[in-house]
mmCIF file of C-alpha atoms and ligand atoms in Angstrom:
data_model
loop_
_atom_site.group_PDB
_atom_site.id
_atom_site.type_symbol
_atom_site.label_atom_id
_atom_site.label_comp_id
_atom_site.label_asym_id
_atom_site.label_seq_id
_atom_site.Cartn_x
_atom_site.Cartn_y
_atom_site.Cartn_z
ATOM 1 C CA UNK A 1 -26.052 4.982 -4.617
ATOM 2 C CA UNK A 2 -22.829 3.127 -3.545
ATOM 3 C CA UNK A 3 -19.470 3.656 -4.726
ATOM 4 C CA UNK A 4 -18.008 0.700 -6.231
ATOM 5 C CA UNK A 5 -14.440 -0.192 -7.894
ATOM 6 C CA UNK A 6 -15.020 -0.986 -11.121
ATOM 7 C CA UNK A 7 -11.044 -1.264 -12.620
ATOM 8 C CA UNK A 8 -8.118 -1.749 -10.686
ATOM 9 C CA UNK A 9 -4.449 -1.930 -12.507
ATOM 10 C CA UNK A 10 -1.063 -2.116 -11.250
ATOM 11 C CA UNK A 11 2.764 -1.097 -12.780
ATOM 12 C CA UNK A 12 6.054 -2.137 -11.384
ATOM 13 C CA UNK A 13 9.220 -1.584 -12.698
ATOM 14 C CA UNK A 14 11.447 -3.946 -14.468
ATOM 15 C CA UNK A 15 14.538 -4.139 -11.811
ATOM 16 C CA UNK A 16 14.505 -6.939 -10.091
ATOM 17 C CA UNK A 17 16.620 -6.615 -7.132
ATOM 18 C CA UNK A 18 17.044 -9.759 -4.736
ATOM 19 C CA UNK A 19 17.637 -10.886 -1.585
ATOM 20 C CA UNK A 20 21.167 -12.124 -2.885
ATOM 21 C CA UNK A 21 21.607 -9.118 -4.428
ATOM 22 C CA UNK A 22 20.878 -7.295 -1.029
ATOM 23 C CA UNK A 23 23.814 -9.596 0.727
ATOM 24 C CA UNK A 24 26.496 -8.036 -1.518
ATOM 25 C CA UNK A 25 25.348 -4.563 -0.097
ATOM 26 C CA UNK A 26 24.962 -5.543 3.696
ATOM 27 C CA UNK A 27 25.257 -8.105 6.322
ATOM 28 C CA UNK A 28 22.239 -10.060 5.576
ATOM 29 C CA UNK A 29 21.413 -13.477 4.060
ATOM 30 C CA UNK A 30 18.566 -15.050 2.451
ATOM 31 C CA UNK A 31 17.595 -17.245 5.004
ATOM 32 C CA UNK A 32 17.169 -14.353 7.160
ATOM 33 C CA UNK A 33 15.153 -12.013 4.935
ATOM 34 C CA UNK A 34 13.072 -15.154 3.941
ATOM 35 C CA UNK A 35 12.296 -16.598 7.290
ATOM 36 C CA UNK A 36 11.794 -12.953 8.939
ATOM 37 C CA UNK A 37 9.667 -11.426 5.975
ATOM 38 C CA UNK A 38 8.510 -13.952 3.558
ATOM 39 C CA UNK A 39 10.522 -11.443 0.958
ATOM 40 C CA UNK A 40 12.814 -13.152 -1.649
ATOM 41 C CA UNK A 41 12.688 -9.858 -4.303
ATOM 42 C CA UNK A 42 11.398 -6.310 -4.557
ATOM 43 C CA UNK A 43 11.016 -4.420 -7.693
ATOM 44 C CA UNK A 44 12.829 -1.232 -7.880
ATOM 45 C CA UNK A 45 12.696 1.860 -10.376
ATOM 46 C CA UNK A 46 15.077 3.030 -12.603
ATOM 47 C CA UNK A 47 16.978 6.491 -11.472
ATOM 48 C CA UNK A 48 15.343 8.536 -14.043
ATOM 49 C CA UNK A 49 11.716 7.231 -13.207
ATOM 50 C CA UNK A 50 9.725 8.896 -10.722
ATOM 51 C CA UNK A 51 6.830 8.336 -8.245
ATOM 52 C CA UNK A 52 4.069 10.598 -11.143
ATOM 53 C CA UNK A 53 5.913 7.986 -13.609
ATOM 54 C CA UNK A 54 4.840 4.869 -12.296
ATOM 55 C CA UNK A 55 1.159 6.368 -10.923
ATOM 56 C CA UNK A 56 1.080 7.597 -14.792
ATOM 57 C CA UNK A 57 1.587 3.755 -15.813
ATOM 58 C CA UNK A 58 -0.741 2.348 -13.564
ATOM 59 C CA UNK A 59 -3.529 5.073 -13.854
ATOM 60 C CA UNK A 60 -3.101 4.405 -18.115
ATOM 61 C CA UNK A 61 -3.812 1.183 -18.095
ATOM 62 C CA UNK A 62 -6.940 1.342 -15.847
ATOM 63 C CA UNK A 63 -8.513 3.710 -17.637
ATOM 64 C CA UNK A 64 -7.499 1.642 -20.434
ATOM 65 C CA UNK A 65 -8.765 -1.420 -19.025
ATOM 66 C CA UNK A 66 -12.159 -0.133 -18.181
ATOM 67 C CA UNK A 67 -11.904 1.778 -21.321
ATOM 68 C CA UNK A 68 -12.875 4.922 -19.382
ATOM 69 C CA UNK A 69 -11.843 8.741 -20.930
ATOM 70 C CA UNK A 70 -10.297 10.601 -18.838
ATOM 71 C CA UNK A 71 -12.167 13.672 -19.339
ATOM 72 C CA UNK A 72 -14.924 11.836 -17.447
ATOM 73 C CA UNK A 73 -12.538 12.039 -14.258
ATOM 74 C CA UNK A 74 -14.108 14.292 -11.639
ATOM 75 C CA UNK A 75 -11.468 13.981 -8.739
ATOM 76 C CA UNK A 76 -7.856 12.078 -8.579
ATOM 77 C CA UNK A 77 -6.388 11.426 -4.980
ATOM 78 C CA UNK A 78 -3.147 10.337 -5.256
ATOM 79 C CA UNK A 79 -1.719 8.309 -2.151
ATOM 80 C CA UNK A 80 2.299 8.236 -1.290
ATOM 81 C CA UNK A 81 4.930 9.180 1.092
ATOM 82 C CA UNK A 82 7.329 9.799 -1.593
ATOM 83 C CA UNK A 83 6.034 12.135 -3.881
ATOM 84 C CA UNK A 84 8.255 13.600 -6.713
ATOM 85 C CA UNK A 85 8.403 16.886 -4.418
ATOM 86 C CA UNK A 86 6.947 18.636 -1.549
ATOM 87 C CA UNK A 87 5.236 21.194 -4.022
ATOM 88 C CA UNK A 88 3.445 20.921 -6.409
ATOM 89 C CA UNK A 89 1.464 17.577 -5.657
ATOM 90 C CA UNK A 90 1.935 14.385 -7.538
ATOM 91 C CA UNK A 91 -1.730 14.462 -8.264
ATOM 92 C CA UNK A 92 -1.402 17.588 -10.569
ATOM 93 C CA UNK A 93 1.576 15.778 -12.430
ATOM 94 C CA UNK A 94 -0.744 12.632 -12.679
ATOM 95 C CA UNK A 95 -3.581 14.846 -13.792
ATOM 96 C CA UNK A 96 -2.119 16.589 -16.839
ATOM 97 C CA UNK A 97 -0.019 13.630 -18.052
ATOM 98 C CA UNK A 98 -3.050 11.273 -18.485
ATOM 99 C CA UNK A 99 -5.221 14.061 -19.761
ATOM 100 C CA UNK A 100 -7.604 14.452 -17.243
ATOM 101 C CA UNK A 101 -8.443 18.135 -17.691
ATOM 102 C CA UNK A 102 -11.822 18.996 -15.723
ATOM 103 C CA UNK A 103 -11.007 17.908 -12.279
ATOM 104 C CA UNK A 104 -9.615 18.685 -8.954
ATOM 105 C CA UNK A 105 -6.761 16.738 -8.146
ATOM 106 C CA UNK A 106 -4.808 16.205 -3.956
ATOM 107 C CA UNK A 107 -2.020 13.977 -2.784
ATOM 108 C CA UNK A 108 -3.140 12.606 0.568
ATOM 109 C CA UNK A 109 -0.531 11.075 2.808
ATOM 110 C CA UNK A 110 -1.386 7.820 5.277
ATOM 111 C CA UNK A 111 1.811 6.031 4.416
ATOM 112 C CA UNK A 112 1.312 2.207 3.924
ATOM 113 C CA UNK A 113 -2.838 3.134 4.856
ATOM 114 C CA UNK A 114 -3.068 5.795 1.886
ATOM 115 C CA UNK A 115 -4.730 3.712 -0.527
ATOM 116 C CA UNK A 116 -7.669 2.696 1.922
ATOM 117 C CA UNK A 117 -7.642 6.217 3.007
ATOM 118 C CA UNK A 118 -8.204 7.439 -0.700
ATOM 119 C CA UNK A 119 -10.846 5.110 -1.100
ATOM 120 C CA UNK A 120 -12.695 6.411 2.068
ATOM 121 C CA UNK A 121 -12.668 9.896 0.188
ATOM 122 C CA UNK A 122 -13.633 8.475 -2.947
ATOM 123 C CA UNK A 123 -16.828 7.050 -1.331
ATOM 124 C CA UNK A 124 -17.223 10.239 0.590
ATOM 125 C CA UNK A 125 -16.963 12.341 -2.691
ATOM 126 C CA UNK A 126 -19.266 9.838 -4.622
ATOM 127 C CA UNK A 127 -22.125 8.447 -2.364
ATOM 128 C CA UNK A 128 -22.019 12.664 -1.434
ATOM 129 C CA UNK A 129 -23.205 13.426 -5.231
ATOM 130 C CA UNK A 130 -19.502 15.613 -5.151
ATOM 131 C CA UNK A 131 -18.425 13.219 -8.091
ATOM 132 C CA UNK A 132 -19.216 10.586 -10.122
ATOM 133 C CA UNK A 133 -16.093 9.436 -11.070
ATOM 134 C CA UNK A 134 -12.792 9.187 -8.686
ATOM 135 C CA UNK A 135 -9.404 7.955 -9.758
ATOM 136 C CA UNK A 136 -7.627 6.537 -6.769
ATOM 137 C CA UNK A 137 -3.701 6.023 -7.710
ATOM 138 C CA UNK A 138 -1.353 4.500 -4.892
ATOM 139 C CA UNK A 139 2.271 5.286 -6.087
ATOM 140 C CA UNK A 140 5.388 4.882 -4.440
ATOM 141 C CA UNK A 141 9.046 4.977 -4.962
ATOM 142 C CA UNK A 142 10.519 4.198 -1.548
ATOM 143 C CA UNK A 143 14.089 3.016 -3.296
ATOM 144 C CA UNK A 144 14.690 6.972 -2.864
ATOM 145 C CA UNK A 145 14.194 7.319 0.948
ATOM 146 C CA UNK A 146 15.744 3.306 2.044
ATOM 147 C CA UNK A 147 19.084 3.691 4.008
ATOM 148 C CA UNK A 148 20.996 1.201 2.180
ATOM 149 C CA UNK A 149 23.292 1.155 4.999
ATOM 150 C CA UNK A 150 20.486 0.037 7.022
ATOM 151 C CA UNK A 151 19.989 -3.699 6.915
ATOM 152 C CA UNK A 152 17.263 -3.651 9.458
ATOM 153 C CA UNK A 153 15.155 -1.216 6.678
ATOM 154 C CA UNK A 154 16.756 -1.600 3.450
ATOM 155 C CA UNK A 155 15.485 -5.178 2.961
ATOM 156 C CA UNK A 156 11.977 -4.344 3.368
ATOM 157 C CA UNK A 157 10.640 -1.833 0.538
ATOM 158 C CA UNK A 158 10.334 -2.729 -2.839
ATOM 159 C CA UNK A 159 8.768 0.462 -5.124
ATOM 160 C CA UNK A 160 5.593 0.335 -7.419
ATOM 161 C CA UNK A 161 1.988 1.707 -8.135
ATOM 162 C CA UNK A 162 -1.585 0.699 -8.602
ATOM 163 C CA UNK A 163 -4.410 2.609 -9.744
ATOM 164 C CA UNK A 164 -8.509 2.117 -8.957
ATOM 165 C CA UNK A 165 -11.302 3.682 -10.622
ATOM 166 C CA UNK A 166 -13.923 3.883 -8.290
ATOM 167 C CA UNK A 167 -17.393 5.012 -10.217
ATOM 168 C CA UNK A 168 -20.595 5.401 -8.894
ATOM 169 C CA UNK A 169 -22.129 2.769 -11.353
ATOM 170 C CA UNK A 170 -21.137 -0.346 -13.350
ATOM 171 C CA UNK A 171 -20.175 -3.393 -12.070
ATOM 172 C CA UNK A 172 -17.399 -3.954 -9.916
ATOM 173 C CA UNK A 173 -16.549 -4.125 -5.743
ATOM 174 C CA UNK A 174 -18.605 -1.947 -3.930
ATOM 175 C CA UNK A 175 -16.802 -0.209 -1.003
ATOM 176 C CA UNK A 176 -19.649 -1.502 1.517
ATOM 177 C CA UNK A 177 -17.665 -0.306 4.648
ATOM 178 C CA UNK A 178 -14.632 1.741 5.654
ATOM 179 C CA UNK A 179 -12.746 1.799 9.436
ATOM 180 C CA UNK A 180 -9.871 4.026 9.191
ATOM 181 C CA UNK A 181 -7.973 4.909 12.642
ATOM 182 C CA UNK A 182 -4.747 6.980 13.821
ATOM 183 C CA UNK A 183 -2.225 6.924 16.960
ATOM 184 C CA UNK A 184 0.041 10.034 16.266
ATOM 185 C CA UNK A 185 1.617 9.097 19.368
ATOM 186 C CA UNK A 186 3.983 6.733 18.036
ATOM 187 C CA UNK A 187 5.132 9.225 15.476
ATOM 188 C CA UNK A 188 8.782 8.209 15.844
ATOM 189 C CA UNK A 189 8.366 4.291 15.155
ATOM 190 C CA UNK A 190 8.857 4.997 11.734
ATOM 191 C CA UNK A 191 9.627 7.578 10.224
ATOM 192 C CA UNK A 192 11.528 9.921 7.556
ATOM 193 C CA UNK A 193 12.695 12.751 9.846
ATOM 194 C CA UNK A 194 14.346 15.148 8.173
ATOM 195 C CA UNK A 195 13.242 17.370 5.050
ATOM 196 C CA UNK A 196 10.090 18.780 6.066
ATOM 197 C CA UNK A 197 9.630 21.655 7.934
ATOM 198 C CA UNK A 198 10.862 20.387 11.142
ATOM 199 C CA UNK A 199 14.119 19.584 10.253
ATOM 200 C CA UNK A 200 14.926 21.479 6.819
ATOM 201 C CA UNK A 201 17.850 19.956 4.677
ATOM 202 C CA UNK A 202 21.134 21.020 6.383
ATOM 203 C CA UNK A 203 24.667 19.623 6.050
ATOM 204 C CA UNK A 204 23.749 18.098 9.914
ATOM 205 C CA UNK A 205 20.642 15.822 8.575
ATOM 206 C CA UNK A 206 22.450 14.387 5.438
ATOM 207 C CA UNK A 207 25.437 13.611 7.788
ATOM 208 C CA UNK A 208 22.889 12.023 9.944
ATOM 209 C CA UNK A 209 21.476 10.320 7.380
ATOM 210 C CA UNK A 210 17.967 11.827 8.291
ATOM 211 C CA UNK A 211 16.201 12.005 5.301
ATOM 212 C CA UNK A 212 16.176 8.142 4.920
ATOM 213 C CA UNK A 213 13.065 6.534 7.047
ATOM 214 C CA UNK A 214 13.762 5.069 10.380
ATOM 215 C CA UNK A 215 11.998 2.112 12.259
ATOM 216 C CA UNK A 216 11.350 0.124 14.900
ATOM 217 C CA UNK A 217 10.831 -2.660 13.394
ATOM 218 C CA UNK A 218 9.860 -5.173 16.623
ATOM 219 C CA UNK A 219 7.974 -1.728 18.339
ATOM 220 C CA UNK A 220 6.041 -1.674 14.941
ATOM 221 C CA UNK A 221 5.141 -5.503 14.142
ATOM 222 C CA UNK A 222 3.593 -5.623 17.443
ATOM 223 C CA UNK A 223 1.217 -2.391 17.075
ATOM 224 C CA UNK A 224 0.702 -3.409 12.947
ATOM 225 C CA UNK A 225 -0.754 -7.332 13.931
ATOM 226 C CA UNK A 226 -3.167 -5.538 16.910
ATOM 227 C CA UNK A 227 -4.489 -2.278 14.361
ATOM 228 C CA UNK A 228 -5.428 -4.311 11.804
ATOM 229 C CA UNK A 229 -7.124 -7.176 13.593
ATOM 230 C CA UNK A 230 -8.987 -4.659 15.406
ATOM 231 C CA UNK A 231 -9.639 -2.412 11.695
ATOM 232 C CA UNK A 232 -10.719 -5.959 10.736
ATOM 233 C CA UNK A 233 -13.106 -6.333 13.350
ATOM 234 C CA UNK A 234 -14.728 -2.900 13.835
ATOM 235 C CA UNK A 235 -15.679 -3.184 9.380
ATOM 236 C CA UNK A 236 -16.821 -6.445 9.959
ATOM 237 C CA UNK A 237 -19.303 -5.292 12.331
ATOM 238 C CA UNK A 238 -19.975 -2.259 10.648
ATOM 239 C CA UNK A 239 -20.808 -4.444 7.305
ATOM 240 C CA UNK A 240 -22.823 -7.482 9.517
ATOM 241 C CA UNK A 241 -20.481 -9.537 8.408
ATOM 242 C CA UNK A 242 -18.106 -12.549 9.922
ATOM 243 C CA UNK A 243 -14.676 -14.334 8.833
ATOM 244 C CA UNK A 244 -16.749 -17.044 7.225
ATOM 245 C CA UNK A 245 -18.204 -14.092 4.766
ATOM 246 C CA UNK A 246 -14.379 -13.197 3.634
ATOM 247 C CA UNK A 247 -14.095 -14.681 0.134
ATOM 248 C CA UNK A 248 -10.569 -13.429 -0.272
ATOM 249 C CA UNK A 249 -8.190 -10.662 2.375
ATOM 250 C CA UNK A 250 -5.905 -8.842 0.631
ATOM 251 C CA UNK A 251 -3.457 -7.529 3.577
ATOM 252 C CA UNK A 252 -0.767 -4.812 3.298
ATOM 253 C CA UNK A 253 2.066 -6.777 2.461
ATOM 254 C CA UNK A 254 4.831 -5.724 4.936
ATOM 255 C CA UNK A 255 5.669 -8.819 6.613
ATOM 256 C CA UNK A 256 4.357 -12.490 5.595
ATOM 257 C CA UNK A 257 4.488 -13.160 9.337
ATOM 258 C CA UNK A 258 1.925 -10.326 10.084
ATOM 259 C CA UNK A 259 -0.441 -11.726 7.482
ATOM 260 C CA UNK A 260 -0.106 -15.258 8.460
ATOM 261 C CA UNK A 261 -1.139 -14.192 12.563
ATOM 262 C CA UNK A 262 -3.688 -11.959 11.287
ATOM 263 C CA UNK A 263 -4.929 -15.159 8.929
ATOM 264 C CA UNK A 264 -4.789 -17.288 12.004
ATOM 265 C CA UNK A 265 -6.621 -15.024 14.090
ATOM 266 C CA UNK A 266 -9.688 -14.635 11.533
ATOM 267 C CA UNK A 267 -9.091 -18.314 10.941
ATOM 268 C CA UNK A 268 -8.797 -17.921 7.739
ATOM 269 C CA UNK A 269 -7.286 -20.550 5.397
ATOM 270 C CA UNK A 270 -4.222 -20.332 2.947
ATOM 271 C CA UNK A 271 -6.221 -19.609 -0.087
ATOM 272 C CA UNK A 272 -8.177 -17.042 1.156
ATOM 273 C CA UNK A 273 -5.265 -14.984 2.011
ATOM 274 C CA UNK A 274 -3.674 -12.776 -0.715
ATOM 275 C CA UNK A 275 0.209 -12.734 -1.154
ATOM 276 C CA UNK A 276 2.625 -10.622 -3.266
ATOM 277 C CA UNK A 277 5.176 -9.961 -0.345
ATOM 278 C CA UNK A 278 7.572 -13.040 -1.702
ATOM 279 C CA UNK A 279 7.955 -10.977 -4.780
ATOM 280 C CA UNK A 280 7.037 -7.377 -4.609
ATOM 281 C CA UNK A 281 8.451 -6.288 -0.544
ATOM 282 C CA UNK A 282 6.628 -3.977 1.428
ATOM 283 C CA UNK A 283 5.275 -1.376 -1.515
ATOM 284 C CA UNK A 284 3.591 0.752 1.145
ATOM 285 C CA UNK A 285 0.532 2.450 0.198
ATOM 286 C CA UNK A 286 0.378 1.040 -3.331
ATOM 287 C CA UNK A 287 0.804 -2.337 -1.617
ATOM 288 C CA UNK A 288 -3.197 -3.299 -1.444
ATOM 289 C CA UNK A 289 -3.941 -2.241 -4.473
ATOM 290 C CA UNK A 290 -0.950 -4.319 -5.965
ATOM 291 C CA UNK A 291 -2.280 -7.180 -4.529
ATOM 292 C CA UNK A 292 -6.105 -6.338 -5.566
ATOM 293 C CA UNK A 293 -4.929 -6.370 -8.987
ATOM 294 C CA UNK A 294 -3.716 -9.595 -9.193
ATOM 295 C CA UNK A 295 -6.271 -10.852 -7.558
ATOM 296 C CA UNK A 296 -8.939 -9.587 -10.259
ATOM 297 C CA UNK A 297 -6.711 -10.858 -12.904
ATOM 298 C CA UNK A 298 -6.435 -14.469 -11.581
ATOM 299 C CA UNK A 299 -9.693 -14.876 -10.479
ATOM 300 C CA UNK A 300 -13.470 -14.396 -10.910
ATOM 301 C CA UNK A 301 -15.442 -13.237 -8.275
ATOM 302 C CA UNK A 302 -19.112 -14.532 -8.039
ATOM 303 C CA UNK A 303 -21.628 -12.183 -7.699
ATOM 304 C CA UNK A 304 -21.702 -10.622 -3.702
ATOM 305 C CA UNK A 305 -18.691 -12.239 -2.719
ATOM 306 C CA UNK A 306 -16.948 -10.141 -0.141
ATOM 307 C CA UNK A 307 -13.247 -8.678 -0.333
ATOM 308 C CA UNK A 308 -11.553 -7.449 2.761
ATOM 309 C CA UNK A 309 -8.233 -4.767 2.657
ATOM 310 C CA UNK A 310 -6.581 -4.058 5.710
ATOM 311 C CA UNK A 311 -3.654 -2.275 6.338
ATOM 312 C CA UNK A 312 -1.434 -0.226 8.650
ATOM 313 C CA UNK A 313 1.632 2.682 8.334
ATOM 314 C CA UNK A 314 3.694 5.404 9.890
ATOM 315 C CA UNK A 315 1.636 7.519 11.728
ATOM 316 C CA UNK A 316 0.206 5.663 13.241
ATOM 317 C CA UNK A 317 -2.534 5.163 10.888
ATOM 318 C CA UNK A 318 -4.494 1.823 9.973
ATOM 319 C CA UNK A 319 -8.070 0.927 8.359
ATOM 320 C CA UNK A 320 -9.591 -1.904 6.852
ATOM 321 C CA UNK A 321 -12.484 -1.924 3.799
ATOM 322 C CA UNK A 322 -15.204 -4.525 3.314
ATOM 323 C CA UNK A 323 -15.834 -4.853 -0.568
ATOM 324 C CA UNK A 324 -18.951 -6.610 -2.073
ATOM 325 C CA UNK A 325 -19.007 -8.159 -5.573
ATOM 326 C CA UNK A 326 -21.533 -6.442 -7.775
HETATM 327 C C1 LIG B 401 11.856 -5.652 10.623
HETATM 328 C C2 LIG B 401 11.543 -7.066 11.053
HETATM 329 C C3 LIG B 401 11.494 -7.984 9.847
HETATM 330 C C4 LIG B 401 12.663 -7.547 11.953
HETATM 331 O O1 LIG B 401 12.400 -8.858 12.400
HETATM 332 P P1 LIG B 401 12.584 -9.224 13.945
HETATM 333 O O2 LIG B 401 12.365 -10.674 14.063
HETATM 334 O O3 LIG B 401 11.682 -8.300 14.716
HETATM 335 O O4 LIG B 401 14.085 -8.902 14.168
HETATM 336 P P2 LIG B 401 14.756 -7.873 15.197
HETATM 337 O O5 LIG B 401 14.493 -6.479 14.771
HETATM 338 O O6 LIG B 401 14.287 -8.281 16.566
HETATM 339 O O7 LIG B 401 16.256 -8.224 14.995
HETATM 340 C C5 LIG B 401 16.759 -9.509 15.328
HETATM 341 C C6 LIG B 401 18.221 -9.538 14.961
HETATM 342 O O8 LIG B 401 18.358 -9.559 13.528
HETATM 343 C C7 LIG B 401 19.274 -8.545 13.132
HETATM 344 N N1 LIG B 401 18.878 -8.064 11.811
HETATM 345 C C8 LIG B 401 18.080 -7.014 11.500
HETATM 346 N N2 LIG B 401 17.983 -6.920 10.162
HETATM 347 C C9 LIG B 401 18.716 -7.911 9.631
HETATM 348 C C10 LIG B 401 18.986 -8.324 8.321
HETATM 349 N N3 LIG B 401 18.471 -7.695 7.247
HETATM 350 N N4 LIG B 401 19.789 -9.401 8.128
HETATM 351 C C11 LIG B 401 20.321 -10.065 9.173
HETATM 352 N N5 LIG B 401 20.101 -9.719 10.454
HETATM 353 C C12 LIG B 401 19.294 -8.660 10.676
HETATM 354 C C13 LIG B 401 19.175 -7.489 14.186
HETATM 355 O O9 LIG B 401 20.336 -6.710 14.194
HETATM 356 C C14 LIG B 401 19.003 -8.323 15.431
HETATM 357 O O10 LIG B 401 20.271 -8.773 15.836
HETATM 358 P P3 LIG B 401 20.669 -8.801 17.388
HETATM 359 O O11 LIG B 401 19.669 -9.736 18.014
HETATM 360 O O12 LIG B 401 22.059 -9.312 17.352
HETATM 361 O O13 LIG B 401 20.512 -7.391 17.855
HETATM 362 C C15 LIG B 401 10.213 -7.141 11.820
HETATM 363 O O14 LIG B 401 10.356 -6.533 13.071
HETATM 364 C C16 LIG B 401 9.100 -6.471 11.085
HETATM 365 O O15 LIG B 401 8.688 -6.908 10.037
HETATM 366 N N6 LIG B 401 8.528 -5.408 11.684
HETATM 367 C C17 LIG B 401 7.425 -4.706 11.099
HETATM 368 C C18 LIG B 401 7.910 -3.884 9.989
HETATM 369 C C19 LIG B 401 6.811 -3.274 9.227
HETATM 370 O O16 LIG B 401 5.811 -3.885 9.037
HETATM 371 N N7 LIG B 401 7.046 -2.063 8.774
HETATM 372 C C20 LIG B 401 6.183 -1.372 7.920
HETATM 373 C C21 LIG B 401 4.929 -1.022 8.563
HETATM 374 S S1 LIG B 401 3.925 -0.439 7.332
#
């Protein structure tokens, strides 16, 4: 028995906010976000709407869309770096707002990795006889945690959520092969680092302006185009596949220049390459499953047509997921 996605939805919120909206609040242009990042608009939530908001949204309509109950939810991961609070878990919040009320419910953190990270324990839990059904929801609302002093950050994250149901029958994409890796060495190439227990909240972090993330940016473009072509490799092998095989990558969407090396490296053409960076930023871990949405919903897949995710986060962490059409 193989694990399989059988619905994936996604929600973003209405606020569009631009790249000329971004030069009235620092020294940037358009030319530069476009020609560095691909990025021309990110979508950004409302003050009063959380991360559990928009996971709510997209986990609704997927359940919806595969008209699925929720009582028949065994297990929800939730993946984000900005949940609603430290305790309790977004996951619980997620878990009694939609209804779901026999199942166990964790947030699990990978940053921009978390969704293929939740899918590796969906598999686990499923192709394990643990659970039958797994609701995977990627949900993240970064607006809260960008420096907006910070030009070098602050024109990179956009906010939003996706949701999978991954089932252990019906059709859908099997999850035929998972790489996941990690490089905690590199901890402080991006990262958020005040508020946990490290560095508690104190006058000296807000003045510092610590609980907004940090990166570096060039230090991290470098390491994100190596991971994933190696994450890319490694599940190719372990599925016996090749680049030819690809039918469609969906990348994390963090840079259009990172996708477009990693495209040339696989030699993969234009088509094959999915895109929501020009309009959606760098949505971190609900970023692939974004994408995978609007993929399904503009195209059919033929029957074993292969899907590849890859993508790569704070951590370090990184993986990649070959997906067969079933
Ligand atoms: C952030 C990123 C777009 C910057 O692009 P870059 O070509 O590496 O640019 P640099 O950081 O080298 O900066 C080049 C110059 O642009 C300036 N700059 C930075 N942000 C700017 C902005 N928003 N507008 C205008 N200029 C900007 C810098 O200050 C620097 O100026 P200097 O040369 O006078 O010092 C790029 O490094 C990147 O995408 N990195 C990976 C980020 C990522 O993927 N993060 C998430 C991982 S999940």
């Amino acid at each position: 028995m193989k694990a399989r996605i059988v619905a994936t939805a996604s929600y973003l919120p209405e606020k569009v906010l631009s790249n000329q909206d971004l030069e009235k609040i620092v020294d940037t242009s358009d030319e530069w976000i476009v020609s560095r990042t691909g990025m021309r608009e990110r979508r950004i939530a409302r003050p009063d709407e959380t991360t559990s908001d928009m996971g709510i949204a997209a986990a609704k309509k997927v359940l919806e869309q595969a008209q699925f109950s929720a009582d028949a939810i065994d297990f929800i991961v939730v993946a984000t770096s900005t949940p609603d609070y430290l305790m309790p878990s977004t996951a619980a919040i997620i878990q009694d707002a939609i209804g779901a009320k026999a199942c166990g419910a964790i947030d699990m953190e990978a940053a921009c990795t978390g969704y293929l990270y939740a899918l590796g324990i969906a598999k686990a839990y499923i192709e394990s006889g643990m659970a039958k059904n797994v609701l995977v929801v990627a949900t993240e609302k970064l607006s809260a945690f960008v420096d907006y002093q910070d030009r070098s950050t602050c024109v990179l994250f956009g906010d939003g959520a996706a949701a999978s149901l991954i089932c252990s029958e019906g059709k859908g994409l099997q999850i035929e092969a998972i790489t996941q890796g990690s490089d905690g060495s590199c901890k402080d190439l991006f990262i958020i680092p005040a508020g946990g227990s490290k560095n508690p909240a104190s006058e000296k972090t807000l003045s510092e302006r610590n609980h907004f993330m940090k990166m570096n940016g060039r230090e991290v473009f470098k390491h994100a185009v190596r991971r994933m072509e190696q994450a890319l490799i490694q599940c190719m092998e372990q599925a016996g596949i090749n680049p030819s095989q690809i039918r469609y990558l969906v990348p994390h969407q963090a840079n259009d220049r990172i996708i477009e090396t990693l495209a040339k490296r696989l030699d993969l053409p234009k088509e094959r390459v999915c895109r929501t960076v020009q309009k959606y930023g760098n949505t971190s871990a609900a970023s692939c499953p974004i994408t995978l949405a609007e993929l399904l919903q503009t195209t059919t897949l033929e029957s074993q047509d292969r899907v590849m995710l890859v993508a790569f986060g704070s951590g370090l962490t990184w993986g990649a997921a070959v997906l067969k059409s079933v």
